[in-house]
Amino acid sequence: MITHFSDLPRTNAPLANGKGTVDATELLSIPDFLGKGRLFKRCILKPGCSVGGHTHKGDFEVYYILRGEGTYDDNGTLMPITTGDVALCRDGEHHMLENTGTEDLEFIALILFSN
């Protein structure tokens, strides 16, 4: 099955009480996960925008940075993040991502269930 990019659902809204909005393209819908997860999106943060801090319960999230740079909060430790980096937030952990660069921060977000 192929779904063309132009047919994928898109949103542009704040996420987890972050700054500004996240431009997100849904790559898989909930039924596609067959009960194994709940989110697979391509996301873009404009400079100064962020995914607000949040804690995962019953699932875990991976960010793969496609381009750009920013700051990642890994359980209270702020770290630089850039193209090619992978950030993993395990079940029970806390994270945040902010575009602190001058260009768009583009990343893939994947959330799978822990059990």
PDB file of C-alpha atoms in Angstrom:
ATOM      1  CA  MET A   1       0.000   0.000   0.000  1.00  0.00           C
ATOM      2  CA  ILE A   2       1.251   3.486  -0.861  1.00  0.00           C
ATOM      3  CA  THR A   3      -0.218   6.739   0.365  1.00  0.00           C
ATOM      4  CA  HIS A   4       1.016   9.804  -1.478  1.00  0.00           C
ATOM      5  CA  PHE A   5       2.341  12.675   0.614  1.00  0.00           C
ATOM      6  CA  SER A   6      -0.379  15.006  -0.669  1.00  0.00           C
ATOM      7  CA  ASP A   7      -3.033  12.619   0.733  1.00  0.00           C
ATOM      8  CA  LEU A   8      -1.583  12.333   4.256  1.00  0.00           C
ATOM      9  CA  PRO A   9      -3.433  14.151   7.068  1.00  0.00           C
ATOM     10  CA  ARG A  10      -1.697  17.298   8.326  1.00  0.00           C
ATOM     11  CA  THR A  11      -2.086  19.429  11.418  1.00  0.00           C
ATOM     12  CA  ASN A  12      -0.502  22.657  12.603  1.00  0.00           C
ATOM     13  CA  ALA A  13      -1.151  23.134  16.308  1.00  0.00           C
ATOM     14  CA  PRO A  14       0.565  23.543  19.669  1.00  0.00           C
ATOM     15  CA  LEU A  15       1.838  20.286  21.148  1.00  0.00           C
ATOM     16  CA  ALA A  16       2.133  19.472  24.873  1.00  0.00           C
ATOM     17  CA  ASN A  17       1.853  23.171  25.798  1.00  0.00           C
ATOM     18  CA  GLY A  18       4.917  24.007  23.742  1.00  0.00           C
ATOM     19  CA  LYS A  19       5.766  27.373  22.223  1.00  0.00           C
ATOM     20  CA  GLY A  20       4.171  28.093  18.857  1.00  0.00           C
ATOM     21  CA  THR A  21       2.947  25.235  16.702  1.00  0.00           C
ATOM     22  CA  VAL A  22       4.158  21.954  15.248  1.00  0.00           C
ATOM     23  CA  ASP A  23       3.486  21.292  11.564  1.00  0.00           C
ATOM     24  CA  ALA A  24       2.842  17.520  11.585  1.00  0.00           C
ATOM     25  CA  THR A  25       2.127  15.020   8.818  1.00  0.00           C
ATOM     26  CA  GLU A  26       0.584  11.724   9.955  1.00  0.00           C
ATOM     27  CA  LEU A  27       2.526   8.875   8.330  1.00  0.00           C
ATOM     28  CA  LEU A  28       0.465   6.078   9.901  1.00  0.00           C
ATOM     29  CA  SER A  29      -3.031   6.143  11.354  1.00  0.00           C
ATOM     30  CA  ILE A  30      -4.008   4.348  14.575  1.00  0.00           C
ATOM     31  CA  PRO A  31      -5.418   1.227  12.801  1.00  0.00           C
ATOM     32  CA  ASP A  32      -2.101   0.814  10.924  1.00  0.00           C
ATOM     33  CA  PHE A  33      -0.300   0.108  14.231  1.00  0.00           C
ATOM     34  CA  LEU A  34      -2.298  -3.074  14.931  1.00  0.00           C
ATOM     35  CA  GLY A  35      -2.336  -2.199  18.631  1.00  0.00           C
ATOM     36  CA  LYS A  36       1.457  -1.703  18.877  1.00  0.00           C
ATOM     37  CA  GLY A  37       1.639   2.093  18.904  1.00  0.00           C
ATOM     38  CA  ARG A  38      -0.134   5.388  18.415  1.00  0.00           C
ATOM     39  CA  LEU A  39       1.984   7.934  16.536  1.00  0.00           C
ATOM     40  CA  PHE A  40       4.309   8.073  13.515  1.00  0.00           C
ATOM     41  CA  LYS A  41       4.678  11.621  12.169  1.00  0.00           C
ATOM     42  CA  ARG A  42       6.981  13.908  10.248  1.00  0.00           C
ATOM     43  CA  CYS A  43       7.154  17.135  12.236  1.00  0.00           C
ATOM     44  CA  ILE A  44       8.515  20.606  11.593  1.00  0.00           C
ATOM     45  CA  LEU A  45       9.257  23.170  14.296  1.00  0.00           C
ATOM     46  CA  LYS A  46       9.866  26.743  13.132  1.00  0.00           C
ATOM     47  CA  PRO A  47      12.622  28.672  14.975  1.00  0.00           C
ATOM     48  CA  GLY A  48      11.517  29.433  18.540  1.00  0.00           C
ATOM     49  CA  CYS A  49       8.786  26.765  18.545  1.00  0.00           C
ATOM     50  CA  SER A  50       8.789  23.660  20.737  1.00  0.00           C
ATOM     51  CA  VAL A  51       7.141  20.422  21.705  1.00  0.00           C
ATOM     52  CA  GLY A  52       6.373  21.110  25.370  1.00  0.00           C
ATOM     53  CA  GLY A  53       7.750  18.985  28.165  1.00  0.00           C
ATOM     54  CA  HIS A  54       5.809  15.804  28.870  1.00  0.00           C
ATOM     55  CA  THR A  55       6.203  12.395  30.506  1.00  0.00           C
ATOM     56  CA  HIS A  56       5.456   9.100  28.790  1.00  0.00           C
ATOM     57  CA  LYS A  57       3.319   6.525  30.574  1.00  0.00           C
ATOM     58  CA  GLY A  58       2.672   3.143  28.988  1.00  0.00           C
ATOM     59  CA  ASP A  59       4.609   4.046  25.857  1.00  0.00           C
ATOM     60  CA  PHE A  60       7.925   5.426  24.641  1.00  0.00           C
ATOM     61  CA  GLU A  61       8.862   7.977  21.979  1.00  0.00           C
ATOM     62  CA  VAL A  62      11.727   8.263  19.520  1.00  0.00           C
ATOM     63  CA  TYR A  63      12.719  11.440  17.645  1.00  0.00           C
ATOM     64  CA  TYR A  64      14.948  11.151  14.573  1.00  0.00           C
ATOM     65  CA  ILE A  65      16.256  14.550  13.496  1.00  0.00           C
ATOM     66  CA  LEU A  66      16.120  14.941   9.714  1.00  0.00           C
ATOM     67  CA  ARG A  67      17.478  18.514   9.571  1.00  0.00           C
ATOM     68  CA  GLY A  68      18.041  21.515  11.763  1.00  0.00           C
ATOM     69  CA  GLU A  69      19.152  21.930  15.343  1.00  0.00           C
ATOM     70  CA  GLY A  70      17.672  22.525  18.718  1.00  0.00           C
ATOM     71  CA  THR A  71      17.677  21.739  22.416  1.00  0.00           C
ATOM     72  CA  TYR A  72      16.394  18.453  23.823  1.00  0.00           C
ATOM     73  CA  ASP A  73      15.379  18.063  27.477  1.00  0.00           C
ATOM     74  CA  ASP A  74      16.340  14.527  28.513  1.00  0.00           C
ATOM     75  CA  ASN A  75      14.793  14.107  31.983  1.00  0.00           C
ATOM     76  CA  GLY A  76      15.886  17.574  33.089  1.00  0.00           C
ATOM     77  CA  THR A  77      19.229  17.636  31.283  1.00  0.00           C
ATOM     78  CA  LEU A  78      19.267  20.087  28.351  1.00  0.00           C
ATOM     79  CA  MET A  79      21.321  18.839  25.419  1.00  0.00           C
ATOM     80  CA  PRO A  80      21.991  20.096  21.883  1.00  0.00           C
ATOM     81  CA  ILE A  81      20.430  18.006  19.125  1.00  0.00           C
ATOM     82  CA  THR A  82      21.107  18.172  15.385  1.00  0.00           C
ATOM     83  CA  THR A  83      20.706  16.418  12.025  1.00  0.00           C
ATOM     84  CA  GLY A  84      21.092  12.645  12.301  1.00  0.00           C
ATOM     85  CA  ASP A  85      20.650  12.482  16.086  1.00  0.00           C
ATOM     86  CA  VAL A  86      18.201  10.050  17.706  1.00  0.00           C
ATOM     87  CA  ALA A  87      16.499  10.840  21.030  1.00  0.00           C
ATOM     88  CA  LEU A  88      14.743   8.105  23.004  1.00  0.00           C
ATOM     89  CA  CYS A  89      12.284   8.870  25.800  1.00  0.00           C
ATOM     90  CA  ARG A  90      11.428   5.623  27.586  1.00  0.00           C
ATOM     91  CA  ASP A  91       8.265   4.788  29.506  1.00  0.00           C
ATOM     92  CA  GLY A  92       8.181   6.928  32.668  1.00  0.00           C
ATOM     93  CA  GLU A  93      10.707   9.446  31.371  1.00  0.00           C
ATOM     94  CA  HIS A  94      10.271  13.151  30.534  1.00  0.00           C
ATOM     95  CA  HIS A  95      11.348  15.097  27.447  1.00  0.00           C
ATOM     96  CA  MET A  96      10.954  18.326  25.435  1.00  0.00           C
ATOM     97  CA  LEU A  97      12.268  19.539  22.083  1.00  0.00           C
ATOM     98  CA  GLU A  98      12.802  23.177  21.106  1.00  0.00           C
ATOM     99  CA  ASN A  99      14.064  24.678  17.869  1.00  0.00           C
ATOM    100  CA  THR A 100      16.833  26.996  19.047  1.00  0.00           C
ATOM    101  CA  GLY A 101      18.324  27.322  15.561  1.00  0.00           C
ATOM    102  CA  THR A 102      17.643  29.753  12.730  1.00  0.00           C
ATOM    103  CA  GLU A 103      16.127  27.228  10.294  1.00  0.00           C
ATOM    104  CA  ASP A 104      13.272  24.710  10.506  1.00  0.00           C
ATOM    105  CA  LEU A 105      13.850  21.681  12.753  1.00  0.00           C
ATOM    106  CA  GLU A 106      12.416  18.652  10.946  1.00  0.00           C
ATOM    107  CA  PHE A 107      12.087  15.282  12.666  1.00  0.00           C
ATOM    108  CA  ILE A 108      10.273  11.957  12.686  1.00  0.00           C
ATOM    109  CA  ALA A 109       8.357  11.114  15.877  1.00  0.00           C
ATOM    110  CA  LEU A 110       7.371   7.536  16.685  1.00  0.00           C
ATOM    111  CA  ILE A 111       5.407   6.387  19.746  1.00  0.00           C
ATOM    112  CA  LEU A 112       5.074   2.681  20.480  1.00  0.00           C
ATOM    113  CA  PHE A 113       3.401   1.005  23.453  1.00  0.00           C
ATOM    114  CA  SER A 114       5.663  -0.451  26.159  1.00  0.00           C
ATOM    115  CA  ASN A 115       3.747  -3.700  26.544  1.00  0.00           C
TER     116      ASN A 115
END
